[in-house]
Amino acid sequence: MKVLYLTTNYPAAESPVDGVFVREHARAAAAAGAEVRVVHLQRTPGRKGLYELVPEEDDPPLVRVRYRRFGRPLSYAAFLAGARAAAGDPDVVHATSHLSALAALTLRKPVVYSEHWSVFLPENPARLSPPMARAARFALERADLVLPPSEAMRAALAAHASRARLRIVPNVVDDELFRPTPHEPSGRLISAGLMGENGAKGYDLLLRALALLDGGSPVLEIVGDGPRRAEYEALARELGVEERVRFAGLRPKPDLAERMRSSDLFVLASRFENNPCVVLEAMASGLPVVATRVGGLRELVDERSGLLAEPGDPESLAARIGEALDRLEGFDREEIVRRARERYGREAVGRLLLRAYEDAQRKAEPPPPHGLA
């Protein structure tokens, strides 16, 4: 089966963490037996013509469609023309945003559409503009199958587009890279994620929670970067915890995997979440998790894998971190790893994706003539 991934988010030299979840889905589908190609619709300045096609060496094979930053509606024309030029003749198109789903629908192929954008979640204060909301509803209700990665996202999409055909297929973890080693207590907590303007990862809450723990509490390492890093570094100094916080910046996945394996506990203080890959990676590494009770995190973390804190509440977060550290050796790390692999490993998610593509093909087939069914 030939599957075209059509995406507006994908890792690139200038943004190496952008759309890593898309690449992992594509690799899982390829490992399950699909013949996968990726087309990245990348809006860029200063190009000649409407668009250009730039093949790149990658796994799976990748073509970037670099279309110009025209004003509307010309930019939409460049977007669609570039997508059609690069598409080839796939059996199924897997779109990974409502914008790429709109382009996919013009190809007249079975369309599977994954939606990861947290803007749909009720906890996220951001909202789509009315035109974008209408476009998203159109894409959701006309795709042959929509794959939200979490129950939280499924419910949010169902509320937005009641006729959408929804099936949960979670994000995937590279369970060869993220794997456990025998645990030796290290006195280290780890958190990871981008430091975006919207403060989604709640690093300010995490730093305040760290300040509430006693002076003998573990060192916290934060792997990530973004426009608010200087603000968080200043907050650590203001709270008097700068000696217990290490800002590691963005790190390659193999380096993150090593840092996870040498930590005691993964902590995520998010204000809203879908199905965060970093939690899957932590669990596949054998780490217990303390996270906030929001969105898809409620589906990932239970009493066997960690503890949930109340959102936006540093005191609750500090209490759960302390409790998890007190019972650290009581968590069955082998069971945490097993459950992560069974649900989110490349092989497990690859099977779900292949089944979704097959079902989308069947749905898209015209009904047989009367009397031949």
XYZ file of C-alpha atoms in Angstrom:
373
model
C 0.000 0.000 0.000
C 1.366 3.406 -1.030
C 0.739 6.048 1.644
C 1.452 9.742 1.166
C 1.982 11.764 4.339
C 0.924 15.334 3.606
C 1.979 17.629 6.426
C 2.508 21.268 7.334
C 4.785 20.296 10.272
C 7.957 18.275 9.891
C 11.489 18.409 11.287
C 13.867 20.658 9.354
C 17.329 22.082 9.955
C 15.846 25.383 11.110
C 13.224 23.699 13.339
C 14.444 20.189 14.291
C 11.643 19.427 16.756
C 8.793 20.670 14.582
C 6.453 17.790 13.776
C 8.602 14.997 15.216
C 5.365 13.143 16.026
C 4.524 13.124 12.299
C 7.872 11.574 11.412
C 7.386 8.892 14.074
C 3.930 8.029 12.708
C 5.354 7.824 9.181
C 8.153 5.541 10.350
C 5.710 3.325 12.228
C 3.540 2.986 9.117
C 6.596 2.111 7.023
C 7.726 -0.474 9.582
C 4.244 -2.034 9.404
C 4.634 -2.580 5.655
C 3.289 0.572 3.990
C 5.289 2.249 1.218
C 5.495 5.739 2.723
C 6.441 9.067 1.175
C 6.329 12.402 3.023
C 5.463 15.755 1.446
C 6.134 18.721 3.722
C 4.209 21.864 2.738
C 6.612 24.559 3.928
C 5.759 28.235 3.576
C 8.992 30.153 2.917
C 9.945 33.660 1.762
C 11.924 34.683 -1.283
C 11.228 31.829 -3.698
C 10.702 32.225 -7.423
C 7.400 31.136 -8.865
C 4.545 29.684 -6.857
C 6.541 26.838 -5.293
C 9.540 24.571 -5.683
C 9.954 20.862 -4.932
C 13.044 19.981 -2.903
C 13.723 16.246 -2.369
C 15.751 15.418 0.752
C 17.459 12.281 2.004
C 15.374 11.076 4.918
C 13.599 8.070 6.349
C 10.914 7.803 4.985
C 11.612 9.591 1.638
C 10.816 13.304 1.870
C 9.970 16.123 -0.523
C 9.624 19.666 0.766
C 7.190 21.858 -1.136
C 8.461 25.366 -0.503
C 5.718 27.768 -1.472
C 5.974 31.533 -1.298
C 4.569 33.848 1.350
C 2.023 35.438 -0.936
C -1.000 37.196 0.452
C -4.309 35.396 0.388
C -5.735 33.877 -1.773
C -2.578 33.469 -3.864
C -0.763 31.696 -1.028
C -3.592 29.140 -0.913
C -3.216 28.560 -4.643
C 0.528 27.993 -4.236
C -0.135 25.645 -1.301
C -2.593 23.493 -3.256
C -0.619 23.534 -6.509
C 2.542 22.442 -4.724
C 0.746 19.647 -2.918
C -0.739 18.310 -6.138
C 2.597 18.518 -7.965
C 4.397 16.477 -5.309
C 1.638 13.967 -4.515
C 2.262 11.247 -7.094
C -0.309 8.430 -7.129
C -0.780 7.131 -3.578
C -3.395 4.636 -2.457
C -4.108 6.640 0.695
C -3.253 10.173 1.808
C -2.513 10.721 5.496
C -2.917 14.411 6.328
C -1.639 15.722 9.651
C -3.430 19.071 10.017
C -6.704 20.484 8.825
C -4.843 22.597 6.245
C -3.040 19.609 4.769
C -6.322 17.670 4.927
C -7.961 20.306 2.737
C -5.160 19.838 0.193
C -5.480 16.046 0.507
C -9.192 16.166 -0.289
C -8.446 17.741 -3.688
C -6.405 14.656 -4.687
C -9.524 12.448 -4.806
C -7.903 9.649 -2.840
C -8.938 8.038 0.452
C -7.977 10.523 3.174
C -6.935 9.726 6.732
C -6.458 12.821 8.876
C -4.608 13.050 12.212
C -5.210 16.166 14.298
C -2.638 17.044 16.968
C -3.232 20.763 17.448
C -4.118 21.565 21.052
C -6.114 24.619 19.961
C -9.137 22.294 19.836
C -8.809 21.330 23.517
C -11.079 23.207 25.942
C -8.229 23.955 28.398
C -6.343 25.873 25.709
C -7.429 29.544 25.824
C -6.480 30.035 22.152
C -9.235 29.617 19.584
C -9.402 29.243 15.829
C -10.667 32.223 13.884
C -14.186 31.699 12.443
C -12.866 31.025 8.887
C -10.271 28.565 10.200
C -12.885 26.859 12.375
C -15.132 26.387 9.330
C -12.224 25.015 7.304
C -11.353 22.578 10.106
C -14.954 21.379 10.351
C -15.057 20.849 6.582
C -11.857 18.764 6.676
C -12.932 16.765 9.727
C -16.324 15.839 8.297
C -15.084 14.961 4.800
C -12.040 12.892 5.626
C -12.681 9.171 5.367
C -11.245 8.645 8.847
C -9.949 11.052 11.519
C -7.330 9.853 13.998
C -7.119 11.885 17.219
C -4.202 10.701 19.400
C -6.147 10.810 22.676
C -9.650 10.511 24.084
C -9.403 14.170 25.111
C -8.788 15.187 21.501
C -11.472 12.793 20.237
C -14.066 14.455 22.468
C -12.920 17.934 21.433
C -13.100 17.103 17.718
C -16.504 15.455 18.113
C -17.798 18.660 19.696
C -16.369 20.691 16.809
C -17.518 18.422 13.956
C -20.321 16.048 14.908
C -20.214 14.076 11.640
C -16.489 13.307 11.765
C -15.580 9.587 11.752
C -13.183 9.364 14.680
C -10.821 6.641 15.849
C -8.056 7.062 18.427
C -4.538 6.257 17.217
C -1.960 7.533 19.697
C 1.426 9.055 19.091
C 4.304 6.623 18.816
C 7.520 6.202 20.779
C 10.758 4.927 19.281
C 11.059 2.043 21.716
C 14.467 1.030 20.390
C 15.945 4.425 21.275
C 13.939 5.027 24.449
C 14.619 1.935 26.528
C 15.422 1.264 30.173
C 18.669 0.432 31.912
C 19.020 -0.859 35.487
C 17.937 2.017 37.703
C 20.392 3.641 40.062
C 18.945 6.553 42.118
C 20.476 9.786 40.830
C 18.657 12.550 42.671
C 17.498 14.003 39.338
C 14.144 15.067 37.987
C 13.731 15.729 34.264
C 11.194 17.667 32.214
C 11.189 18.336 28.466
C 9.338 20.477 25.955
C 9.389 23.797 24.152
C 9.252 27.100 26.023
C 6.593 28.683 23.828
C 4.951 32.050 24.287
C 1.718 30.457 25.520
C 3.429 28.812 28.509
C 1.743 25.510 27.700
C 4.356 23.355 29.430
C 3.935 25.203 32.728
C 7.623 25.624 33.525
C 6.802 28.565 35.773
C 4.530 26.269 37.808
C 7.218 23.592 37.921
C 9.846 26.030 39.198
C 7.456 27.273 41.894
C 6.755 23.666 42.884
C 10.489 22.987 43.136
C 10.840 25.987 45.445
C 8.212 24.457 47.753
C 10.219 21.255 48.168
C 12.814 21.160 50.927
C 16.423 22.131 50.272
C 17.505 18.514 49.888
C 15.211 17.973 46.913
C 16.643 16.610 43.658
C 18.114 18.652 40.848
C 15.680 19.461 38.046
C 16.908 19.299 34.453
C 14.803 21.007 31.786
C 15.440 19.905 28.210
C 14.017 22.453 25.789
C 14.264 25.996 24.558
C 12.161 28.831 23.269
C 11.324 32.508 23.629
C 10.533 32.292 27.364
C 13.761 30.617 28.455
C 15.300 33.823 29.830
C 12.090 34.471 31.787
C 12.250 31.017 33.385
C 15.931 31.392 34.200
C 15.139 34.714 35.896
C 12.283 33.093 37.825
C 14.615 30.330 39.056
C 16.949 33.012 40.432
C 14.048 34.915 41.992
C 12.798 31.756 43.718
C 16.288 30.862 44.936
C 16.389 27.515 43.120
C 18.901 28.360 40.383
C 21.444 25.968 41.933
C 18.925 23.131 41.638
C 17.829 23.763 38.036
C 19.770 22.973 34.878
C 18.532 24.435 31.604
C 19.928 22.005 29.028
C 18.467 23.622 25.896
C 17.320 21.569 22.923
C 19.023 18.191 22.744
C 18.975 15.455 20.079
C 16.701 12.505 20.789
C 19.548 10.087 21.628
C 20.861 12.576 24.186
C 17.382 13.033 25.680
C 17.051 9.250 25.943
C 20.320 9.041 27.893
C 19.238 11.844 30.218
C 15.931 10.106 30.873
C 17.643 6.831 31.707
C 19.823 8.582 34.292
C 16.900 10.359 36.001
C 14.594 9.261 38.811
C 11.346 10.890 37.741
C 9.814 12.691 34.751
C 7.703 15.767 35.554
C 5.334 17.678 33.271
C 3.404 20.696 34.584
C 1.396 21.405 31.415
C -1.610 23.694 31.330
C -3.072 21.681 28.443
C -1.925 18.573 26.561
C -2.982 16.118 23.898
C -0.823 12.957 23.817
C 2.690 14.244 24.555
C 5.505 12.204 23.044
C 7.876 13.102 25.886
C 5.683 11.239 28.374
C 5.618 8.175 26.117
C 9.402 8.415 25.824
C 9.795 8.695 29.586
C 7.611 5.648 30.186
C 9.423 3.614 27.531
C 12.610 4.500 29.450
C 11.092 3.117 32.652
C 10.514 6.476 34.337
C 7.556 7.105 36.650
C 5.752 10.335 35.722
C 4.252 13.186 37.721
C 2.009 15.304 35.504
C -0.946 17.652 35.682
C -4.498 16.351 35.378
C -5.231 17.866 31.952
C -6.231 16.559 28.523
C -4.586 13.351 27.399
C -2.289 13.203 30.439
C -5.215 11.785 32.412
C -5.192 8.819 30.030
C -1.443 8.211 30.244
C -0.654 8.446 33.949
C -2.263 6.179 36.533
C -1.250 4.825 39.930
C 0.995 2.186 38.316
C 2.945 4.671 36.199
C 2.982 7.818 38.335
C 0.848 10.502 39.965
C -1.394 13.346 38.762
C -1.394 16.864 40.229
C -4.057 19.517 39.923
C -3.449 21.906 37.003
C -2.126 25.397 37.704
C -1.355 24.480 41.331
C 2.340 24.466 42.356
C 1.479 23.187 45.845
C -0.327 20.164 44.424
C 2.534 19.542 42.016
C 5.126 19.773 44.800
C 3.114 17.350 46.928
C 2.853 14.788 44.107
C 6.587 15.083 43.336
C 7.401 14.525 46.989
C 5.046 11.567 47.215
C 6.504 9.996 44.057
C 10.056 10.411 45.349
C 9.091 8.825 48.675
C 7.730 5.729 46.913
C 10.189 5.755 43.996
C 11.322 2.150 44.375
C 7.709 1.033 44.672
C 7.031 1.725 41.000
C 7.455 -1.343 38.801
C 9.665 0.093 36.060
C 9.500 -3.077 33.973
C 5.718 -2.857 33.946
C 5.848 0.838 32.975
C 8.060 -0.083 30.010
C 5.905 -3.041 28.992
C 2.701 -1.032 28.989
C 4.312 1.819 27.048
C 5.555 -0.542 24.349
C 2.270 -2.427 24.100
C 0.275 0.764 23.609
C 2.647 3.256 22.009
C 5.570 1.288 20.545
C 6.336 1.539 16.847
C 5.010 -1.941 16.085
C 1.758 -1.434 18.015
C 0.933 1.951 16.483
C 2.047 0.789 13.035
C -0.629 -1.937 13.121
C -3.285 0.615 14.062
C -2.234 2.913 11.223
C -2.269 0.131 8.638
C -5.758 -0.896 9.740
C -6.921 2.722 9.465
C -5.579 2.986 5.905
C -7.298 -0.243 4.906
C -10.589 0.899 6.423
C -10.327 4.301 4.721
C -9.814 2.564 1.388
C -12.888 0.405 1.942
C -14.997 3.396 2.905
C -13.848 5.338 -0.150
C -14.679 2.529 -2.590
C -17.906 3.095 -4.533
C -20.753 0.724 -3.603
C -21.175 -2.278 -5.925
C -23.973 -2.261 -8.532
C -27.424 -3.177 -7.222
C -27.743 -6.928 -6.695
C -23.983 -7.637 -6.655
C -23.264 -6.876 -2.992
